[in-house]
GROMACS .gro file of C-alpha atoms in nm:
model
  250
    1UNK     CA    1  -2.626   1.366  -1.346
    2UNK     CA    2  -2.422   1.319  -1.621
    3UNK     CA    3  -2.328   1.650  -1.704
    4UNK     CA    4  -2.225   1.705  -1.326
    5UNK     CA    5  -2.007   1.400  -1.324
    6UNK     CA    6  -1.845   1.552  -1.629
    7UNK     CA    7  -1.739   1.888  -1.420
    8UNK     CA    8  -1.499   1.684  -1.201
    9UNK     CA    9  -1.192   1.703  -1.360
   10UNK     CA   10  -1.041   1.453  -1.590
   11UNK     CA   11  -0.739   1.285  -1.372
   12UNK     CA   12  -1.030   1.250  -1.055
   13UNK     CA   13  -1.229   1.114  -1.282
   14UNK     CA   14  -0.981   0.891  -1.411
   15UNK     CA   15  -0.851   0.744  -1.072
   16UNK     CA   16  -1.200   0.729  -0.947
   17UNK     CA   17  -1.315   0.472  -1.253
   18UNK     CA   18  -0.979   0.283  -1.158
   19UNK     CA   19  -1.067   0.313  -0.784
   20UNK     CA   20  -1.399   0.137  -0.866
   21UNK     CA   21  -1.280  -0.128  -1.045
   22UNK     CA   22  -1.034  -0.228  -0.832
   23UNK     CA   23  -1.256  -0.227  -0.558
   24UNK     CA   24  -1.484  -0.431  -0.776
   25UNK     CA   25  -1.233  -0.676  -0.895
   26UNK     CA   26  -1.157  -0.755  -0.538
   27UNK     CA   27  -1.477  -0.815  -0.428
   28UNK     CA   28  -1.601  -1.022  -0.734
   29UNK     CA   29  -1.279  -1.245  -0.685
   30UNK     CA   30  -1.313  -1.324  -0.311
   31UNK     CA   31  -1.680  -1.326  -0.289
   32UNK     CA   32  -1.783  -1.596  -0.599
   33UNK     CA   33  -2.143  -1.658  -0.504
   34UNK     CA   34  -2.295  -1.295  -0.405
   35UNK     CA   35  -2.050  -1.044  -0.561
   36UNK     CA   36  -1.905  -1.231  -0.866
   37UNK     CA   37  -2.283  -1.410  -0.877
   38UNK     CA   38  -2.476  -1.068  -0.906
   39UNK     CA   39  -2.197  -0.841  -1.090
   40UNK     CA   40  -2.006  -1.096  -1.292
   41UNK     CA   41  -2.261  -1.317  -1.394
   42UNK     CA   42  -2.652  -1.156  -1.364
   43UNK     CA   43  -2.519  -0.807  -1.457
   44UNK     CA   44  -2.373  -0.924  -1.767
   45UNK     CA   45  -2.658  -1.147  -1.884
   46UNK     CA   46  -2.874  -0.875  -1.896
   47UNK     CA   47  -2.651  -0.666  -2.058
   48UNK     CA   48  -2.627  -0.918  -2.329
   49UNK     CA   49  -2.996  -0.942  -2.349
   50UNK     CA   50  -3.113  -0.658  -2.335
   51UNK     CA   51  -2.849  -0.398  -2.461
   52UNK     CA   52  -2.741  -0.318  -2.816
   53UNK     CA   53  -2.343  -0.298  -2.811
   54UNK     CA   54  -2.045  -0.377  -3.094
   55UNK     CA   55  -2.058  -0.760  -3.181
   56UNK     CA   56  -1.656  -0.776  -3.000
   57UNK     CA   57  -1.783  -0.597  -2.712
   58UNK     CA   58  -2.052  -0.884  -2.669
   59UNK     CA   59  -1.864  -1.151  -2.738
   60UNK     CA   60  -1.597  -1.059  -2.524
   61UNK     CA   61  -1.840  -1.033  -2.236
   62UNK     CA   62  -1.968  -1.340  -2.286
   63UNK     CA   63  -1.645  -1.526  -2.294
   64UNK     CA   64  -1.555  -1.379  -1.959
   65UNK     CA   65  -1.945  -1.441  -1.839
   66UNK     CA   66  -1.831  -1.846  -1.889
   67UNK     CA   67  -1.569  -1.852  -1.663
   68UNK     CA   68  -1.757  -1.637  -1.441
   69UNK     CA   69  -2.032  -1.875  -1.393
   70UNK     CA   70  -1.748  -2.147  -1.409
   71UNK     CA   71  -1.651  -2.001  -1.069
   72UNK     CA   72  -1.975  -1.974  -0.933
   73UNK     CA   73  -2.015  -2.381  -1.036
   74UNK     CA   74  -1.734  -2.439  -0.884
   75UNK     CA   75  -1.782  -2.317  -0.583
   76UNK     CA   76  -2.120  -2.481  -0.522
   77UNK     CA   77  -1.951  -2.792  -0.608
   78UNK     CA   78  -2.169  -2.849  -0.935
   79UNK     CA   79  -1.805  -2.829  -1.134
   80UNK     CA   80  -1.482  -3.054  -1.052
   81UNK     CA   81  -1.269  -2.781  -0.906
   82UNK     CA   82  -0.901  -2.955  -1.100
   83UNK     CA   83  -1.097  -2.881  -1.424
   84UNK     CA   84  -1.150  -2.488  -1.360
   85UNK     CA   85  -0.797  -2.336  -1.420
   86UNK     CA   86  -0.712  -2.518  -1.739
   87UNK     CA   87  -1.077  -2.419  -1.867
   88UNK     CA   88  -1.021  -2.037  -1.773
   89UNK     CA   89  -0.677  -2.085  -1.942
   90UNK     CA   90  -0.865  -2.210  -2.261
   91UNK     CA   91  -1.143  -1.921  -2.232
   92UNK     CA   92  -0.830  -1.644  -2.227
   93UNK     CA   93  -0.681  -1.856  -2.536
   94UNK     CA   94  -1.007  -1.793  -2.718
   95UNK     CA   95  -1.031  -1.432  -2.597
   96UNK     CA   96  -0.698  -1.397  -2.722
   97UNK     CA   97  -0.798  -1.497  -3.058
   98UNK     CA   98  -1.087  -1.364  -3.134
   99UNK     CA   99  -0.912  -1.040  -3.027
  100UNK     CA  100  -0.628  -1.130  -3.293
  101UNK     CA  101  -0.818  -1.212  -3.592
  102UNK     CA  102  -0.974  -0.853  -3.506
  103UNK     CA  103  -0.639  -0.709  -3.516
  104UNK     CA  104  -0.590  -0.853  -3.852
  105UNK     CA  105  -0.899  -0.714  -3.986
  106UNK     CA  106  -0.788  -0.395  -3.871
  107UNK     CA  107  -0.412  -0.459  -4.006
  108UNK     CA  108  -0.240  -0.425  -3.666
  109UNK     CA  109  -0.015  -0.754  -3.801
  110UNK     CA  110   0.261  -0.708  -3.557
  111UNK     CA  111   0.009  -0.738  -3.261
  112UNK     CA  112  -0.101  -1.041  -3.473
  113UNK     CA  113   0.178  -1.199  -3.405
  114UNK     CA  114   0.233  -1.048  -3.046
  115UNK     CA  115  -0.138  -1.226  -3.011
  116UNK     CA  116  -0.010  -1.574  -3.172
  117UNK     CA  117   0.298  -1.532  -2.904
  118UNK     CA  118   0.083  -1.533  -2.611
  119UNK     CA  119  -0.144  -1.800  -2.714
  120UNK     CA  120   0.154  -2.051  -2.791
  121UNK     CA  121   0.329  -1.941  -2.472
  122UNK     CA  122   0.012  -1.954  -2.267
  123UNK     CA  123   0.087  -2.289  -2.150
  124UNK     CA  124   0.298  -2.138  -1.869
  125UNK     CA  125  -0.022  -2.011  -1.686
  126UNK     CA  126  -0.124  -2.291  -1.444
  127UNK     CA  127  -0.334  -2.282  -1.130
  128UNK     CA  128  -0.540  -2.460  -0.847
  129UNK     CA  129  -0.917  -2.380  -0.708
  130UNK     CA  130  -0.867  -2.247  -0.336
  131UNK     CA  131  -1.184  -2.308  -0.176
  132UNK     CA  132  -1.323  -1.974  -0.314
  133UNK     CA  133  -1.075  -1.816  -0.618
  134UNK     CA  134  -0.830  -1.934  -0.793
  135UNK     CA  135  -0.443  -1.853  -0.857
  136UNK     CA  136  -0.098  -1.953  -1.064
  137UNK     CA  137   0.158  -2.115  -0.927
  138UNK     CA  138   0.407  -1.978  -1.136
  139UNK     CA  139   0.543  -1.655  -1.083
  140UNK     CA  140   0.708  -1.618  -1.389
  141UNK     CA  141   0.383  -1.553  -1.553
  142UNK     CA  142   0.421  -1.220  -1.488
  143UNK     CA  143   0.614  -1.198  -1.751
  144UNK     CA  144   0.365  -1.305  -1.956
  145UNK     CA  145   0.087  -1.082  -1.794
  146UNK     CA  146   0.296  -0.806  -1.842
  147UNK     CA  147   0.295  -0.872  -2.210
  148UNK     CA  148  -0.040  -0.988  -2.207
  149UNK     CA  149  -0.166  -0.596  -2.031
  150UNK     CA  150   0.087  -0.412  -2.362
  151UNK     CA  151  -0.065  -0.641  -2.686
  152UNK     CA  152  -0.404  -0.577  -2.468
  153UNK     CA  153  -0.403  -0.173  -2.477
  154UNK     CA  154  -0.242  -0.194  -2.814
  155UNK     CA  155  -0.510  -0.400  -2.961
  156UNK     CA  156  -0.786  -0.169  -2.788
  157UNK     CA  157  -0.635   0.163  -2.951
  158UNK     CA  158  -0.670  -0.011  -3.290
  159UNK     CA  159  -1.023  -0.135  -3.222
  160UNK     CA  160  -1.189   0.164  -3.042
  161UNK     CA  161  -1.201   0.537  -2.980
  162UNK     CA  162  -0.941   0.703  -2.758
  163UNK     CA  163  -1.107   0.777  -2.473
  164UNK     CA  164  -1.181   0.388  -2.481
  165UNK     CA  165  -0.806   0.357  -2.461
  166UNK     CA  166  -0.783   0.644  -2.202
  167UNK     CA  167  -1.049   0.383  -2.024
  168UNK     CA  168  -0.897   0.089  -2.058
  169UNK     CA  169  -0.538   0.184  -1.920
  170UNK     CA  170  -0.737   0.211  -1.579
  171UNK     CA  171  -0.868  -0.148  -1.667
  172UNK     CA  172  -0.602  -0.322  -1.749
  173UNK     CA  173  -0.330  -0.191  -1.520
  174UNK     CA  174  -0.597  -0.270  -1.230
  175UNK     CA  175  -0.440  -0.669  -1.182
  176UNK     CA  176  -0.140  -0.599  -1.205
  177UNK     CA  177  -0.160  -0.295  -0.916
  178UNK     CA  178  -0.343  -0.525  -0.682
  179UNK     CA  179  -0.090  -0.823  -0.766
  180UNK     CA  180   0.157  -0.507  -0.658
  181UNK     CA  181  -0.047  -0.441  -0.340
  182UNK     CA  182  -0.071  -0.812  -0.219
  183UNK     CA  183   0.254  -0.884  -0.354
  184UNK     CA  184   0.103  -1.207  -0.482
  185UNK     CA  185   0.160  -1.233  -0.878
  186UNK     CA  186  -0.056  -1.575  -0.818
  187UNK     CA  187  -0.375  -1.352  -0.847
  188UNK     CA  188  -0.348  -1.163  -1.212
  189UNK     CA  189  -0.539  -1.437  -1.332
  190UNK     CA  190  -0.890  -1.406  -1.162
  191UNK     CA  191  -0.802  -1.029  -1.138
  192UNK     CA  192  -0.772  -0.990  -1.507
  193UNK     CA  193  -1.084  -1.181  -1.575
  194UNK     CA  194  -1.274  -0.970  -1.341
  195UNK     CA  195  -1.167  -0.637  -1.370
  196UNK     CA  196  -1.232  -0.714  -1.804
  197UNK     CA  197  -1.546  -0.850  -1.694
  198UNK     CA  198  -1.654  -0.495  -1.521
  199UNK     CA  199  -1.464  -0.312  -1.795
  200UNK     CA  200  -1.739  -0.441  -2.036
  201UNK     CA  201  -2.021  -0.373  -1.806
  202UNK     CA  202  -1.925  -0.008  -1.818
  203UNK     CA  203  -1.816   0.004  -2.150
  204UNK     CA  204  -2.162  -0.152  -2.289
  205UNK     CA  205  -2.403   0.033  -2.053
  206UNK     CA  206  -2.242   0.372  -2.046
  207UNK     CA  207  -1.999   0.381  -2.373
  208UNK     CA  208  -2.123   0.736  -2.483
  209UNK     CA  209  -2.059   0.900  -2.146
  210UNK     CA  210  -1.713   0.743  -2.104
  211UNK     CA  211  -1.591   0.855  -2.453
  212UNK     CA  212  -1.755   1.199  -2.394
  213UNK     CA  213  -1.555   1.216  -2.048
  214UNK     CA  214  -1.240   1.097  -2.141
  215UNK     CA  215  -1.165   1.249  -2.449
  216UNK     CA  216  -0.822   1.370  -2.418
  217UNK     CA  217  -0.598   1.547  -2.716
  218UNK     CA  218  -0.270   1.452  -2.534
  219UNK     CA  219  -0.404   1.063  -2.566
  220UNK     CA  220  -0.469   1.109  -2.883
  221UNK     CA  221  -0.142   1.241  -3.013
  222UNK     CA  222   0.042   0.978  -2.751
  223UNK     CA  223  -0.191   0.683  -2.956
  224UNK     CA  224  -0.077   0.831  -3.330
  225UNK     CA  225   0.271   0.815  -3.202
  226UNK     CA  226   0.213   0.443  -3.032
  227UNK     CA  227   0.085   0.347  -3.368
  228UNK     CA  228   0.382   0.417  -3.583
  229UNK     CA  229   0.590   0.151  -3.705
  230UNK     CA  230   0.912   0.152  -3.540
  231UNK     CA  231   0.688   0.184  -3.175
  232UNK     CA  232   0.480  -0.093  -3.314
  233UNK     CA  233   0.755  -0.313  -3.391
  234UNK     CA  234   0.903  -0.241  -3.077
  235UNK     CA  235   0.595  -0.403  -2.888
  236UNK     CA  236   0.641  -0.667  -3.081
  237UNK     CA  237   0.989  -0.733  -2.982
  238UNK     CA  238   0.896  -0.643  -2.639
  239UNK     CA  239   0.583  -0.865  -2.573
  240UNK     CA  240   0.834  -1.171  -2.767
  241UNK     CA  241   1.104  -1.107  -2.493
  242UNK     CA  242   0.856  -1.104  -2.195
  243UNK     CA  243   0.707  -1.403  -2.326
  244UNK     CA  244   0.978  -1.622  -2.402
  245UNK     CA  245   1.136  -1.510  -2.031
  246UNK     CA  246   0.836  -1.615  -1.864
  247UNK     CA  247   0.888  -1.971  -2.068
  248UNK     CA  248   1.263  -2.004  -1.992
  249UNK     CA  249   1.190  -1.924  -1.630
  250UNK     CA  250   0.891  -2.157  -1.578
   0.00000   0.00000   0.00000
């Protein structure tokens, strides 16, 4: 099966993974008890029980499994709904970290302090429980998302192969093209958490297909050029000024 999957070219290949997980983001965000409840929060326990994956990759799925059953709690009224967004908030804060003090054991130090950015200007991200999701009330958190998706991909090409990078460009730009679609940046939020959460379902379960597919020499050349230090300063610079804008704007 594998091998035939591997015959469709590349860019099919690459829109269908990004069709999938949009599709599954969706559902997983608008359905918290049976979608988000079997895919979001049974999937990945098993996952973390009974498959062997990178100690990040784990941990990142289980930071992302909290909030996931957070929702389900929530919405079966076993959680005060007014305590859910500023938990979530604190969960991305953590993911943020952990992600950072990666970073520095890798030496990415300006996406150190690209990670340190968002955390201290994550305070603009607030949000109310909606009967069934969540969303922000603030649209200038876009800002912020945006910067949030660029130190995101940056920090994955330092961390993993390239095709992981080729993978997660499908994955991360996946909020922010169905906050596009619904023209409702309220929803990056629960749609970042979700499509992350799906991201390391895949990644964990089928991690040797998906770098065997999506090996790609242009990537790779376009991620040696990202990593140079004029580009990476750049980021830098770039995820400061979306940051502070989404402060001054709040």
């Amino acid at each position: 099966m594998a091998q035939k999957l591997l015959k469709i070219p590349q860019w099919i290949g690459f829109l269908l993974i990004l069709a999938i997980i949009s599709l599954g983001t969706t559902l997983t965000a608008f359905s918290p008890v049976f979608a988000n409840g079997i895919i979001n929060v049974i999937i990945p326990i098993g996952i973390l029980i009974f498959l062997r994956a990178e100690f990040f990759e784990k941990l990142k799925l289980a930071t992302l499994l909290i909030g996931r059953i957070l929702v389900l709690l929530t919405f079966l009224d076993y959680f005060p709904s007014d305590w859910l967004v500023p938990l979530i908030v604190w969960l991305l804060r953590i993911n943020i970290l952990e992600a950072t003090l990666t970073d520095f054991k890798n030496k990415s130090y300006t996406n150190v302090i690209s990670g340190l950015i968002l955390i201290a200007t994550s305070f603009v991200i607030t949000g109310s429980w909606l009967s069934s999701y969540y969303i922000t009330i603030n649209d200038a958190m876009i800002f912020w998302a945006i910067a949030y998706t660029l130190w995101n991909w940056n920090f994955v090409i330092y961390t993993f192969k390239q095709a992981i990078g080729f993978y997660h460009i499908a994955v991360l730009t996946t909020p922010l093209l169905l906050v596009c679609l619904t023209m409702n940046p309220g929803l990056w939020l629960i749609m970042r958490a979700n499509s992350l959460t799906l991201a390391g379902i895949f990644q964990i379960s089928g991690k040797a297909y998906i770098e065997s597919y999506l090996a790609s020499p242009a990537l790779h050349n376009f991620i040696i050029l990202v990593k140079k230090p004029p580009i990476q300063l750049g980021l830098m610079v770039i995820n400061a000024v979306l940051c502070v804008l989404a402060v001054l704007l709040t």
